Coordinates of C-alpha atoms (C1' of nucleotides) in Angstrom, one line a residue:
Chain A
M24 CA 348.2 -5.0 10.5
R25 CA 351.2 -4.0 8.6
M26 CA 351.0 -2.0 5.3
S27 CA 353.0 -3.4 2.4
Q28 CA 356.5 -2.0 2.0
G29 CA 355.8 -1.3 -1.6
V30 CA 353.5 1.5 -0.7
E31 CA 356.4 3.6 0.6
W32 CA 358.4 2.8 -2.5
A33 CA 355.6 3.6 -4.8
L34 CA 355.0 7.0 -3.2
H35 CA 358.6 8.0 -3.4
C36 CA 358.7 6.9 -7.0
C37 CA 355.6 9.0 -7.8
L38 CA 357.4 12.0 -6.4
N39 CA 360.5 11.2 -8.4
L40 CA 358.5 10.8 -11.6
A41 CA 356.7 14.1 -11.0
W42 CA 360.1 15.8 -10.7
A43 CA 361.6 14.0 -13.7
G44 CA 358.8 14.9 -16.1
E45 CA 359.8 12.2 -18.6
P46 CA 359.9 8.4 -18.7
V47 CA 362.3 6.8 -16.2
P48 CA 363.3 3.2 -16.2
A49 CA 362.5 1.1 -13.1
A50 CA 366.2 0.3 -12.8
R51 CA 367.1 3.9 -12.5
L52 CA 364.4 4.6 -9.8
A53 CA 365.7 1.6 -8.0
E54 CA 369.3 2.9 -8.1
L55 CA 368.2 6.3 -6.9
N56 CA 366.4 4.9 -3.9
D57 CA 368.7 1.9 -3.3
L58 CA 365.9 -0.6 -3.7
P59 CA 365.8 -4.1 -5.3
P60 CA 365.3 -3.3 -9.0
A61 CA 363.3 -6.4 -9.9
Y62 CA 360.8 -6.1 -7.1
L63 CA 360.4 -2.4 -7.6
G64 CA 359.4 -3.1 -11.2
K65 CA 356.7 -5.3 -9.9
Q66 CA 355.3 -2.5 -7.8
L67 CA 355.4 -0.1 -10.7
Q68 CA 353.4 -2.7 -12.7
H69 CA 350.7 -2.4 -10.1
L70 CA 350.6 1.3 -10.5
A71 CA 350.5 0.9 -14.3
R72 CA 347.5 -1.5 -14.1
A73 CA 345.7 0.9 -11.9
G74 CA 346.2 3.6 -14.5
L75 CA 348.4 5.9 -12.3
V76 CA 351.5 5.6 -14.5
V77 CA 352.0 4.5 -18.1
S78 CA 354.8 2.3 -19.2
V79 CA 356.9 3.0 -22.3
S80 CA 358.8 0.1 -23.8
G81 CA 362.2 0.2 -25.6
P82 CA 365.1 2.5 -25.3
R83 CA 364.3 5.9 -23.7
G84 CA 361.4 4.2 -22.2
G85 CA 360.3 3.6 -18.6
F86 CA 357.5 4.9 -16.5
R87 CA 355.9 8.3 -16.3
L88 CA 352.9 9.7 -14.5
A89 CA 349.6 9.1 -16.4
R90 CA 348.1 12.3 -15.1
P91 CA 349.3 15.6 -13.5
A92 CA 350.5 15.0 -10.0
E93 CA 347.7 17.2 -8.7
E94 CA 345.2 14.6 -9.9
I95 CA 346.8 11.6 -8.2
S96 CA 345.8 11.1 -4.6
V97 CA 347.8 9.2 -2.0
L98 CA 344.8 6.9 -1.5
E99 CA 344.9 5.8 -5.2
V100 CA 348.6 4.8 -4.8
V101 CA 347.8 2.9 -1.6
D102 CA 344.9 1.1 -3.2
A103 CA 346.9 0.3 -6.4
I104 CA 349.6 -1.5 -4.3
E105 CA 347.6 -3.0 -1.5
G106 CA 344.4 -3.7 -3.4
A107 CA 341.2 -1.9 -2.4
T108 CA 339.9 -4.6 0.0
P109 CA 339.1 -3.1 3.5
A110 CA 341.4 -4.0 6.4
F111 CA 338.6 -5.5 8.5
Q112 CA 336.5 -8.2 7.0
C113 CA 333.4 -9.3 8.8
T114 CA 332.9 -13.0 8.9
E115 CA 329.5 -12.8 10.4
I116 CA 330.3 -14.5 13.6
R117 CA 326.8 -13.7 14.9
R118 CA 325.4 -16.2 12.4
R119 CA 327.4 -19.1 13.8
G120 CA 327.2 -21.2 16.8
P121 CA 324.2 -22.5 18.9
L122 CA 322.7 -19.1 19.3
A123 CA 323.2 -18.0 15.6
A124 CA 321.2 -14.9 14.7
S125 CA 318.4 -15.5 12.3
P126 CA 318.9 -14.2 8.7
K127 CA 316.0 -11.8 9.4
A128 CA 317.8 -10.3 12.4
C129 CA 320.9 -9.6 10.2
R130 CA 319.2 -7.1 8.0
T131 CA 321.5 -4.4 9.3
A132 CA 325.3 -4.8 9.2
C133 CA 327.0 -6.2 12.2
Q134 CA 327.6 -3.3 14.7
I135 CA 331.3 -4.2 15.0
A136 CA 331.7 -4.0 11.2
Q137 CA 330.0 -0.7 11.2
V138 CA 332.5 0.8 13.6
M139 CA 335.4 -0.6 11.6
D140 CA 334.0 0.7 8.4
R141 CA 333.6 4.2 9.9
A142 CA 337.3 4.1 11.0
D143 CA 338.4 2.9 7.6
A144 CA 336.4 5.6 5.9
A145 CA 338.0 8.3 8.0
W146 CA 341.4 6.8 7.1
R147 CA 340.7 6.8 3.4
R148 CA 339.3 10.4 3.6
E149 CA 342.6 11.6 5.0
L150 CA 344.6 9.9 2.3
A151 CA 342.2 11.0 -0.5
A152 CA 342.6 14.6 0.6
V153 CA 346.3 14.7 -0.2
S154 CA 347.8 14.5 -3.7
V155 CA 351.2 13.6 -4.9
A156 CA 351.6 17.3 -5.9
D157 CA 350.8 18.4 -2.3
I158 CA 353.7 16.3 -1.0
A159 CA 356.0 17.4 -3.7
A160 CA 355.2 21.1 -2.9
E161 CA 355.9 20.5 0.8
V162 CA 359.3 19.1 0.1
G163 CA 360.0 21.9 -2.4
E164 CA 359.2 24.5 0.3
Q165 CA 361.5 22.9 3.0
L166 CA 364.3 21.8 0.7
P167 CA 364.1 23.5 -2.7
A168 CA 367.3 21.9 -3.9
V169 CA 366.0 18.3 -3.7
P170 CA 363.5 18.4 -6.6
V171 CA 365.9 19.9 -9.0
A172 CA 368.7 17.6 -7.9
I173 CA 366.6 14.5 -8.3
G174 CA 364.9 15.7 -11.5
G175 CA 368.3 16.4 -13.1
W176 CA 369.8 13.1 -11.9
L177 CA 366.9 11.1 -13.4
R178 CA 367.1 12.9 -16.7
Q179 CA 370.8 12.5 -17.2
P180 CA 371.7 9.9 -19.8
R181 CA 373.1 6.8 -18.2
A182 CA 376.8 6.2 -18.4
Chain B
M18 CA 346.9 -4.6 4.6
R19 CA 344.7 -7.1 6.3
M20 CA 343.7 -6.9 10.0
S21 CA 344.1 -10.0 12.0
Q22 CA 341.1 -12.3 12.3
G23 CA 341.6 -12.3 16.0
V24 CA 340.3 -8.7 16.3
E25 CA 336.9 -9.7 15.3
W26 CA 336.9 -12.6 17.6
A27 CA 338.1 -10.5 20.5
L28 CA 335.5 -7.9 20.0
H29 CA 332.7 -10.4 19.9
C30 CA 334.1 -12.0 23.1
C31 CA 334.2 -8.7 24.9
L32 CA 330.5 -8.2 24.1
N33 CA 329.8 -11.7 25.3
L34 CA 331.7 -11.1 28.5
A35 CA 329.9 -7.9 29.1
W36 CA 326.6 -9.7 28.9
A37 CA 327.7 -12.6 31.0
G38 CA 328.9 -10.6 33.9
E39 CA 330.9 -13.4 35.4
P40 CA 334.0 -15.4 34.4
V41 CA 333.5 -17.5 31.2
P42 CA 336.0 -20.2 30.1
A43 CA 337.6 -19.7 26.7
A44 CA 336.2 -23.1 25.6
R45 CA 332.7 -21.9 26.2
L46 CA 333.2 -18.7 24.2
A47 CA 334.6 -20.7 21.4
E48 CA 331.6 -23.0 21.4
L49 CA 329.2 -20.0 21.4
N50 CA 330.9 -18.5 18.4
D51 CA 331.9 -21.7 16.6
L52 CA 335.6 -20.8 16.7
P53 CA 338.8 -22.9 17.3
P54 CA 339.0 -23.2 21.1
A55 CA 342.8 -23.3 21.4
Y56 CA 343.5 -20.4 19.2
L57 CA 340.8 -18.3 20.7
G58 CA 342.4 -18.8 24.1
K59 CA 345.6 -17.4 22.7
Q60 CA 343.8 -14.2 21.6
L61 CA 342.2 -13.9 25.1
Q62 CA 345.7 -14.1 26.5
H63 CA 346.6 -11.1 24.5
L64 CA 343.7 -9.2 26.0
A65 CA 344.7 -10.4 29.5
R66 CA 348.3 -9.1 29.0
A67 CA 346.9 -5.8 27.9
G68 CA 344.9 -5.5 31.0
L69 CA 341.5 -5.6 29.3
V70 CA 340.3 -8.9 30.8
V71 CA 341.5 -10.8 33.8
S72 CA 341.9 -14.5 33.8
V73 CA 340.7 -16.7 36.7
S74 CA 342.1 -20.2 37.1
G75 CA 340.5 -23.3 38.3
P76 CA 336.9 -24.5 38.3
R77 CA 334.3 -21.7 37.9
G78 CA 337.2 -19.8 36.3
G79 CA 337.6 -18.2 32.9
F80 CA 337.9 -14.7 31.6
R81 CA 336.0 -11.6 32.7
L82 CA 336.2 -7.9 31.8
A83 CA 338.8 -6.1 33.9
R84 CA 336.8 -2.8 33.8
P85 CA 333.3 -1.7 33.0
A86 CA 332.5 -2.1 29.3
E87 CA 332.1 1.7 29.2
E88 CA 335.8 2.1 29.9
I89 CA 337.1 -0.3 27.2
S90 CA 337.4 1.3 23.8
V91 CA 337.5 -0.6 20.5
L92 CA 341.0 0.8 19.9
E93 CA 342.3 -0.8 23.0
V94 CA 341.1 -4.2 21.8
V95 CA 342.6 -3.7 18.4
D96 CA 345.9 -2.7 19.9
A97 CA 345.9 -5.6 22.3
I98 CA 345.5 -8.1 19.5
E99 CA 347.5 -6.5 16.7
G100 CA 350.1 -4.7 18.7
A101 CA 350.3 -0.9 18.7
T102 CA 352.8 -0.6 15.9
P103 CA 351.5 1.8 13.2
A104 CA 350.5 0.3 9.8
F105 CA 353.0 2.4 7.9
Q106 CA 356.6 2.3 8.9
C107 CA 358.9 4.8 7.3
T108 CA 362.2 3.3 6.3
E109 CA 363.8 6.7 5.5
I110 CA 364.2 6.0 1.8
R111 CA 365.3 9.6 1.4
R112 CA 368.5 8.9 3.2
R113 CA 369.5 6.1 0.9
G114 CA 371.0 6.1 -2.6
P115 CA 373.4 8.4 -4.4
L116 CA 371.4 11.5 -3.6
A117 CA 370.8 10.6 0.0
A118 CA 369.5 13.5 2.1
S119 CA 371.9 14.8 4.6
P120 CA 371.1 14.1 8.3
K121 CA 370.6 17.9 8.7
A122 CA 368.0 17.9 6.0
C123 CA 366.0 15.2 7.8
R124 CA 365.2 17.2 10.9
T125 CA 361.5 17.1 10.0
A126 CA 359.8 13.8 9.5
C127 CA 359.5 12.5 5.9
Q128 CA 356.4 14.2 4.3
I129 CA 355.1 10.8 3.2
A130 CA 355.2 9.5 6.8
Q131 CA 353.5 12.6 8.0
V132 CA 350.5 12.0 5.7
M133 CA 350.3 8.4 6.7
D134 CA 350.5 9.3 10.4
R135 CA 347.7 11.8 10.0
A136 CA 345.5 9.1 8.4
D137 CA 346.4 6.6 11.1
A138 CA 345.6 9.1 13.8
A139 CA 342.2 9.7 12.3
W140 CA 341.6 6.0 12.2
R141 CA 342.6 5.6 15.8
R142 CA 340.4 8.5 16.8
E143 CA 337.3 6.9 15.4
L144 CA 338.1 3.6 17.2
A145 CA 338.9 5.3 20.5
A146 CA 335.6 7.1 20.4
V147 CA 333.6 3.9 20.6
S148 CA 333.5 1.7 23.7
V149 CA 332.4 -1.9 24.0
A150 CA 329.4 -0.7 25.9
D151 CA 328.4 1.5 23.0
I152 CA 328.3 -1.5 20.7
A153 CA 326.5 -3.5 23.2
A154 CA 323.9 -0.8 23.6
E155 CA 323.3 -0.6 19.9
V156 CA 322.7 -4.4 19.7
G157 CA 320.4 -4.1 22.7
E158 CA 318.3 -1.5 20.9
Q159 CA 317.9 -3.4 17.7
L160 CA 317.6 -6.9 19.1
P161 CA 316.8 -6.8 22.8
A162 CA 316.6 -10.6 23.0
V163 CA 320.2 -11.2 22.0
P164 CA 321.9 -9.9 25.2
V165 CA 319.7 -11.9 27.6
A166 CA 319.9 -15.0 25.5
I167 CA 323.7 -15.0 25.2
G168 CA 324.1 -13.9 28.8
G169 CA 321.9 -16.8 30.0
W170 CA 323.6 -19.3 27.8
L171 CA 327.0 -18.3 29.1
R172 CA 325.9 -18.5 32.7
Q173 CA 324.3 -21.9 32.5
P174 CA 326.3 -24.6 34.2
R175 CA 327.8 -26.9 31.6
A176 CA 326.3 -30.3 31.1
Chain C
dG25 C1' 328.1 -30.8 63.8
dC26 C1' 332.4 -28.4 62.7
dT27 C1' 337.1 -28.1 60.9
dG28 C1' 341.0 -29.3 58.5
dA29 C1' 343.5 -31.6 54.9
dC30 C1' 343.4 -34.1 50.6
dG31 C1' 342.3 -35.4 45.9
dT32 C1' 340.3 -34.2 41.7
dA33 C1' 339.0 -31.8 37.9
dC34 C1' 339.1 -27.8 35.7
dT35 C1' 341.4 -23.5 34.2
dC36 C1' 345.0 -20.7 31.9
dG37 C1' 349.8 -20.4 29.8
dG38 C1' 353.6 -21.0 26.9
dA39 C1' 356.1 -23.9 23.6
dT40 C1' 355.5 -26.2 19.2
dA41 C1' 353.9 -27.2 13.8
dA42 C1' 351.3 -25.9 9.2
dC43 C1' 349.5 -22.6 6.1
dG44 C1' 349.2 -18.3 3.4
dT45 C1' 350.9 -13.8 2.1
dT46 C1' 354.4 -11.0 1.3
dT47 C1' 358.9 -10.3 -0.4
dG48 C1' 362.5 -11.2 -3.7
dT49 C1' 364.4 -13.0 -8.3
dC50 C1' 364.8 -14.5 -12.9
dC51 C1' 364.3 -14.9 -17.9
dG52 C1' 361.4 -14.1 -22.2
dA53 C1' 358.4 -11.0 -25.5
dG54 C1' 358.0 -6.6 -27.4
dT55 C1' 359.7 -2.1 -29.0
dC56 C1' 362.3 1.9 -30.2
dC57 C1' 366.7 3.9 -31.7
dG58 C1' 370.8 4.2 -34.3
dA59 C1' 373.8 2.5 -37.8
dT60 C1' 374.3 1.3 -42.5
dA61 C1' 373.9 0.6 -47.2
dG62 C1' 371.6 1.9 -51.3
dG63 C1' 369.6 5.3 -54.4
Chain D
dC18 C1' 372.7 14.1 -49.4
dC19 C1' 368.4 11.6 -48.4
dT20 C1' 365.9 7.3 -47.3
dA21 C1' 364.6 2.6 -46.3
dT22 C1' 366.1 -1.5 -44.0
dC23 C1' 368.3 -4.1 -40.6
dG24 C1' 370.5 -5.1 -36.2
dG25 C1' 371.0 -4.5 -31.6
dA26 C1' 370.1 -3.1 -27.1
dC27 C1' 367.0 -1.7 -23.9
dT28 C1' 362.4 -1.8 -21.8
dC29 C1' 358.5 -3.9 -19.4
dG30 C1' 355.8 -8.2 -18.2
dG31 C1' 354.7 -12.4 -16.2
dA32 C1' 356.3 -17.0 -14.3
dC33 C1' 359.0 -18.9 -10.5
dA34 C1' 361.3 -19.6 -5.4
dA35 C1' 362.4 -18.1 -0.4
dA36 C1' 361.2 -15.8 4.1
dC37 C1' 358.3 -13.9 7.3
dG38 C1' 354.0 -13.6 9.9
dT39 C1' 349.6 -15.4 10.9
dT40 C1' 346.8 -19.3 12.0
dA41 C1' 346.2 -23.5 14.5
dT42 C1' 347.2 -27.1 18.0
dC43 C1' 349.0 -29.5 21.9
dC44 C1' 350.4 -30.7 26.6
dG45 C1' 352.0 -29.0 31.2
dA46 C1' 351.7 -25.8 35.6
dG47 C1' 348.6 -23.8 38.8
dT48 C1' 344.3 -23.3 41.3
dA49 C1' 339.8 -23.5 43.4
dC50 C1' 336.2 -26.5 44.6
dG51 C1' 334.1 -30.7 46.7
dT52 C1' 334.8 -34.6 49.6
dC53 C1' 336.1 -37.1 53.4
dA54 C1' 338.1 -38.2 57.8
dG55 C1' 339.0 -36.7 62.3
dC56 C1' 337.7 -34.0 66.4

DNA sequence: GCTGACGTACTCGGATAACGTTTGTCCGAGTCCGATAGG
DNA sequence: CCTATCGGACTCGGACAAACGTTATCCGAGTACGTCAGC
């Protein structure tokens, strides 16, 4: 069970966009983080479709946050990249084989699936409780220079 | 982020083994649950290497639980199949690119990784709190006939 | 009748292919900015 | 000097390959049981 690499990229980019405050091209975000430009653009498209960022075409265009960073949770970013399908998918094994459970007996969800769903809910609860702004604030506390440096670098007109 | 199919199989098999009480061949478990026999054997090998089940060779052999079902948590089964590597792996993006953070600045873990680790810990805590015996007990409460039926079917000598 | 060795059949175990998802890349459609020419 | 038009360059967006991991399968090594011959 490995989470997509794009989630880490997307979260870093959300922080970068929060510090920039204005549209930033995908290529510039890629350069800042030393990532493949084309593929990063694909991940940002996922964020755009989920309504977390808005894309601006043409010169001076790029991506910017669609909402204040306080209103974007980490869970939303994860779901935008990974899709919201739960990690565990019950295939109803109890209904298969020679001793298959009758449909009537399956009125309640499979107990195994219930446990997995509880764990998944706890996981999502933790991620939903943290916003992009929370992470940005933590970084700002420990290393105040980083936000201004990145923000300035992103806003500088390209050579 | 999709969990391996084998986790579901392994958990069902652990329940089956708990009800059987004696070694059961992988082929019989596969027949009971209508699963590919060869591949199921591979998953059981993972459980054996993790020390959750013990394999018995020869006639009347098979797999049986290595410990009482009360002492086998769902988390252990998941880790045995999936490997214990966390879903999110920080690649230290902050250390890359033109504004790479200095090694000194990276004394604390990346804030993004911290959030992910907290969520992962909550997930693991939920899974660690439930044992195979707990699930078996729940099934036994709702459908008392199932454990005896499966246990008897597994113990019957093959035709 | 008891004991020992042997043969057989059954079990797991690791090495070997096919599929699907993720990762990575490219080029085309659309859009805004700036320059330029005219009034 | 102001304004409308045009050209260009920059942006995202979706279509197109490669690589990895998961899924699936097979055959060989090892082992315990049942049988049989000998004592």
